[in-house]
Amino acid sequence: MPKDTFYNLNKTKKDKIIEVLKETFKNKTIFDANIKEIVEKLNIARGSFYQYFENLEDAYFMILELETVDIHKLFIEILKENSLDVFKSLEIYGKDLSKILFLPDNYSIYKNRFLYWTPELDKSWQNYKLKKDSEKFIEINDKDKEFISTEQMQFTKAVIHNLIQRNYLENWTSDKFLINFNRYLKWLKGGIKYDGIN
């Protein structure tokens, strides 16, 4: 997570750093971005970057936290609000995702996040979030697990991630995303059957 030095900067300088980082991660993946280009755009020394962040990944995670919705946390919140009714929650979740993932300012950030995410990045991201004292995690507790197991949650997560990746690979519209989300949901509810749609 960003160092105190970053948080102690004046608002103008902090906003400028965030703006350059946001622009960088809209146009490049974490693997294509580099510190050299960032510090040149900011007109600061490379050493200054390391006074603000541990590394490039740290800066990337800050932008993800500021500019995107934690969609896993969102689903758990919806699930809790709907008395752990998984299918009702997924219907609401699909509608929310069809808006969130298509916000013009952050579309490319989400795209880069979902097309180029790796297990290593996921582990680092979880560690980043754990370091945040203010982060309030909503967990599925043991009592709730009689309604949905951890394994079922992992399966559902994999299905949704596949759908989001296809969305960006195939350049769907928000409406097309929702149509396909509802098809996936229908298959989750009733099993996979040929529905005549390719």
GROMACS .gro file of C-alpha atoms in nm:
model
  198
    1MET     CA    1   0.000   0.000   0.000
    2PRO     CA    2   0.119   0.358  -0.055
    3LYS     CA    3   0.364   0.488   0.200
    4ASP     CA    4   0.295   0.771   0.444
    5THR     CA    5   0.512   0.996   0.225
    6PHE     CA    6   0.248   0.969  -0.048
    7TYR     CA    7  -0.040   1.041   0.188
    8ASN     CA    8   0.147   1.342   0.329
    9LEU     CA    9   0.180   1.509  -0.013
   10ASN     CA   10  -0.032   1.814  -0.085
   11LYS     CA   11  -0.359   1.745  -0.269
   12THR     CA   12  -0.241   1.886  -0.603
   13LYS     CA   13   0.066   1.662  -0.619
   14LYS     CA   14  -0.124   1.359  -0.495
   15ASP     CA   15  -0.399   1.413  -0.754
   16LYS     CA   16  -0.140   1.449  -1.031
   17ILE     CA   17   0.024   1.116  -0.935
   18ILE     CA   18  -0.315   0.943  -0.925
   19GLU     CA   19  -0.410   1.093  -1.263
   20VAL     CA   20  -0.086   0.971  -1.429
   21LEU     CA   21  -0.116   0.625  -1.272
   22LYS     CA   22  -0.481   0.596  -1.372
   23GLU     CA   23  -0.398   0.695  -1.730
   24THR     CA   24  -0.108   0.447  -1.733
   25PHE     CA   25  -0.320   0.153  -1.615
   26LYS     CA   26  -0.603   0.242  -1.852
   27ASN     CA   27  -0.366   0.218  -2.146
   28LYS     CA   28  -0.129  -0.056  -2.028
   29THR     CA   29  -0.141  -0.373  -1.827
   30ILE     CA   30   0.062  -0.406  -1.507
   31PHE     CA   31   0.307  -0.611  -1.716
   32ASP     CA   32   0.347  -0.345  -1.988
   33ALA     CA   33   0.363  -0.040  -1.761
   34ASN     CA   34   0.698   0.079  -1.631
   35ILE     CA   35   0.822   0.317  -1.365
   36LYS     CA   36   1.051   0.504  -1.607
   37GLU     CA   37   0.756   0.630  -1.814
   38ILE     CA   38   0.555   0.719  -1.503
   39VAL     CA   39   0.831   0.928  -1.342
   40GLU     CA   40   0.899   1.103  -1.675
   41LYS     CA   41   0.531   1.201  -1.706
   42LEU     CA   42   0.535   1.324  -1.345
   43ASN     CA   43   0.871   1.496  -1.391
   44ILE     CA   44   1.005   1.343  -1.069
   45ALA     CA   45   1.314   1.137  -0.988
   46ARG     CA   46   1.282   0.757  -0.991
   47GLY     CA   47   1.378   0.758  -0.622
   48SER     CA   48   1.072   0.972  -0.546
   49PHE     CA   49   0.847   0.699  -0.681
   50TYR     CA   50   0.994   0.457  -0.427
   51GLN     CA   51   0.935   0.710  -0.150
   52TYR     CA   52   0.564   0.688  -0.235
   53PHE     CA   53   0.523   0.319  -0.329
   54GLU     CA   54   0.699  -0.010  -0.262
   55ASN     CA   55   0.693  -0.098  -0.632
   56LEU     CA   56   0.481  -0.072  -0.947
   57GLU     CA   57   0.240  -0.337  -0.820
   58ASP     CA   58   0.173  -0.125  -0.511
   59ALA     CA   59   0.083   0.175  -0.731
   60TYR     CA   60  -0.138  -0.047  -0.949
   61PHE     CA   61  -0.329  -0.180  -0.651
   62MET     CA   62  -0.389   0.173  -0.524
   63ILE     CA   63  -0.551   0.260  -0.858
   64LEU     CA   64  -0.762  -0.057  -0.850
   65GLU     CA   65  -0.879   0.031  -0.501
   66LEU     CA   66  -0.960   0.392  -0.592
   67GLU     CA   67  -1.112   0.339  -0.934
   68THR     CA   68  -1.285   0.002  -0.930
   69VAL     CA   69  -1.546  -0.179  -0.724
   70ASP     CA   70  -1.435  -0.496  -0.543
   71ILE     CA   71  -1.682  -0.720  -0.726
   72HIS     CA   72  -1.627  -1.015  -0.491
   73LYS     CA   73  -1.707  -0.805  -0.188
   74LEU     CA   74  -2.008  -0.661  -0.375
   75PHE     CA   75  -2.151  -1.009  -0.434
   76ILE     CA   76  -2.111  -1.106  -0.067
   77GLU     CA   77  -2.288  -0.783   0.035
   78ILE     CA   78  -2.576  -0.855  -0.204
   79LEU     CA   79  -2.592  -1.215  -0.078
   80LYS     CA   80  -2.614  -1.098   0.284
   81GLU     CA   81  -2.882  -0.838   0.198
   82ASN     CA   82  -3.091  -1.110   0.032
   83SER     CA   83  -3.082  -1.366   0.313
   84LEU     CA   84  -2.826  -1.583   0.129
   85ASP     CA   85  -3.064  -1.646  -0.161
   86VAL     CA   86  -2.792  -1.721  -0.416
   87PHE     CA   87  -2.998  -1.700  -0.735
   88LYS     CA   88  -3.185  -1.384  -0.637
   89SER     CA   89  -2.849  -1.232  -0.542
   90LEU     CA   90  -2.693  -1.334  -0.875
   91GLU     CA   91  -2.980  -1.168  -1.066
   92ILE     CA   92  -2.915  -0.840  -0.884
   93TYR     CA   93  -2.539  -0.885  -0.918
   94GLY     CA   94  -2.562  -0.933  -1.296
   95LYS     CA   95  -2.754  -0.606  -1.333
   96ASP     CA   96  -2.498  -0.425  -1.115
   97LEU     CA   97  -2.204  -0.568  -1.312
   98SER     CA   98  -2.364  -0.469  -1.643
   99LYS     CA   99  -2.335  -0.107  -1.524
  100ILE     CA  100  -2.010  -0.113  -1.323
  101LEU     CA  101  -1.794  -0.287  -1.585
  102PHE     CA  102  -1.901  -0.043  -1.856
  103LEU     CA  103  -1.840   0.291  -1.684
  104PRO     CA  104  -1.650   0.487  -1.954
  105ASP     CA  105  -1.381   0.626  -1.722
  106ASN     CA  106  -1.285   0.284  -1.585
  107TYR     CA  107  -1.373   0.041  -1.866
  108SER     CA  108  -1.008  -0.008  -1.967
  109ILE     CA  109  -0.892  -0.051  -1.607
  110TYR     CA  110  -1.144  -0.332  -1.558
  111LYS     CA  111  -1.049  -0.480  -1.895
  112ASN     CA  112  -0.680  -0.492  -1.807
  113ARG     CA  113  -0.763  -0.627  -1.463
  114PHE     CA  114  -0.971  -0.919  -1.588
  115LEU     CA  115  -0.775  -1.012  -1.899
  116TYR     CA  116  -0.429  -1.008  -1.741
  117TRP     CA  117  -0.484  -1.112  -1.379
  118THR     CA  118  -0.267  -1.398  -1.252
  119PRO     CA  119  -0.274  -1.616  -0.938
  120GLU     CA  120   0.039  -1.430  -0.817
  121LEU     CA  121  -0.129  -1.092  -0.861
  122ASP     CA  122  -0.437  -1.222  -0.683
  123LYS     CA  123  -0.228  -1.330  -0.384
  124SER     CA  124  -0.052  -0.992  -0.372
  125TRP     CA  125  -0.388  -0.813  -0.405
  126GLN     CA  126  -0.533  -1.008  -0.111
  127ASN     CA  127  -0.224  -0.918   0.096
  128TYR     CA  128  -0.258  -0.553  -0.006
  129LYS     CA  129  -0.620  -0.547   0.112
  130LEU     CA  130  -0.534  -0.721   0.439
  131LYS     CA  131  -0.282  -0.445   0.520
  132LYS     CA  132  -0.551  -0.180   0.497
  133ASP     CA  133  -0.668  -0.120   0.855
  134SER     CA  134  -0.988   0.041   0.735
  135GLU     CA  135  -1.082  -0.252   0.511
  136LYS     CA  136  -1.394  -0.423   0.642
  137PHE     CA  137  -1.432  -0.769   0.498
  138ILE     CA  138  -1.772  -0.931   0.478
  139GLU     CA  139  -1.723  -1.302   0.520
  140ILE     CA  140  -1.947  -1.602   0.482
  141ASN     CA  141  -1.946  -1.739   0.837
  142ASP     CA  142  -1.978  -2.104   0.945
  143LYS     CA  143  -2.352  -2.076   1.011
  144ASP     CA  144  -2.408  -1.938   0.660
  145LYS     CA  145  -2.207  -2.219   0.500
  146GLU     CA  146  -2.505  -2.451   0.538
  147PHE     CA  147  -2.660  -2.244   0.254
  148ILE     CA  148  -2.353  -2.204   0.031
  149SER     CA  149  -2.016  -2.374   0.068
  150THR     CA  150  -1.674  -2.224   0.001
  151GLU     CA  151  -1.637  -2.464  -0.291
  152GLN     CA  152  -1.970  -2.349  -0.439
  153MET     CA  153  -1.856  -1.988  -0.401
  154GLN     CA  154  -1.530  -2.070  -0.583
  155PHE     CA  155  -1.723  -2.238  -0.864
  156THR     CA  156  -1.958  -1.940  -0.899
  157LYS     CA  157  -1.659  -1.703  -0.897
  158ALA     CA  158  -1.492  -1.902  -1.178
  159VAL     CA  159  -1.809  -1.891  -1.390
  160ILE     CA  160  -1.846  -1.512  -1.341
  161HIS     CA  161  -1.478  -1.448  -1.414
  162ASN     CA  162  -1.505  -1.646  -1.738
  163LEU     CA  163  -1.806  -1.438  -1.837
  164ILE     CA  164  -1.626  -1.109  -1.762
  165GLN     CA  165  -1.320  -1.221  -1.959
  166ARG     CA  166  -1.538  -1.315  -2.258
  167ASN     CA  167  -1.706  -0.976  -2.229
  168TYR     CA  168  -1.374  -0.799  -2.287
  169LEU     CA  169  -1.236  -1.045  -2.543
  170GLU     CA  170  -1.553  -1.030  -2.752
  171ASN     CA  171  -1.625  -0.657  -2.698
  172TRP     CA  172  -1.981  -0.699  -2.574
  173THR     CA  173  -2.213  -0.412  -2.497
  174SER     CA  174  -2.365  -0.376  -2.152
  175ASP     CA  175  -2.691  -0.530  -2.283
  176LYS     CA  176  -2.510  -0.825  -2.443
  177PHE     CA  177  -2.322  -0.883  -2.117
  178LEU     CA  178  -2.649  -0.897  -1.922
  179ILE     CA  179  -2.809  -1.134  -2.177
  180ASN     CA  180  -2.512  -1.370  -2.147
  181PHE     CA  181  -2.498  -1.334  -1.769
  182ASN     CA  182  -2.863  -1.440  -1.751
  183ARG     CA  183  -2.791  -1.739  -1.981
  184TYR     CA  184  -2.510  -1.849  -1.746
  185LEU     CA  185  -2.742  -1.801  -1.449
  186LYS     CA  186  -3.009  -2.014  -1.619
  187TRP     CA  187  -2.747  -2.291  -1.664
  188LEU     CA  188  -2.640  -2.262  -1.300
  189LYS     CA  189  -3.003  -2.299  -1.192
  190GLY     CA  190  -3.115  -2.578  -1.423
  191GLY     CA  191  -2.805  -2.742  -1.562
  192ILE     CA  192  -2.646  -2.703  -1.902
  193LYS     CA  193  -2.886  -2.776  -2.186
  194TYR     CA  194  -2.868  -2.671  -2.549
  195ASP     CA  195  -3.081  -2.359  -2.588
  196GLY     CA  196  -3.038  -2.308  -2.963
  197ILE     CA  197  -2.820  -1.997  -2.913
  198ASN     CA  198  -2.460  -1.988  -3.031
   0.00000   0.00000   0.00000
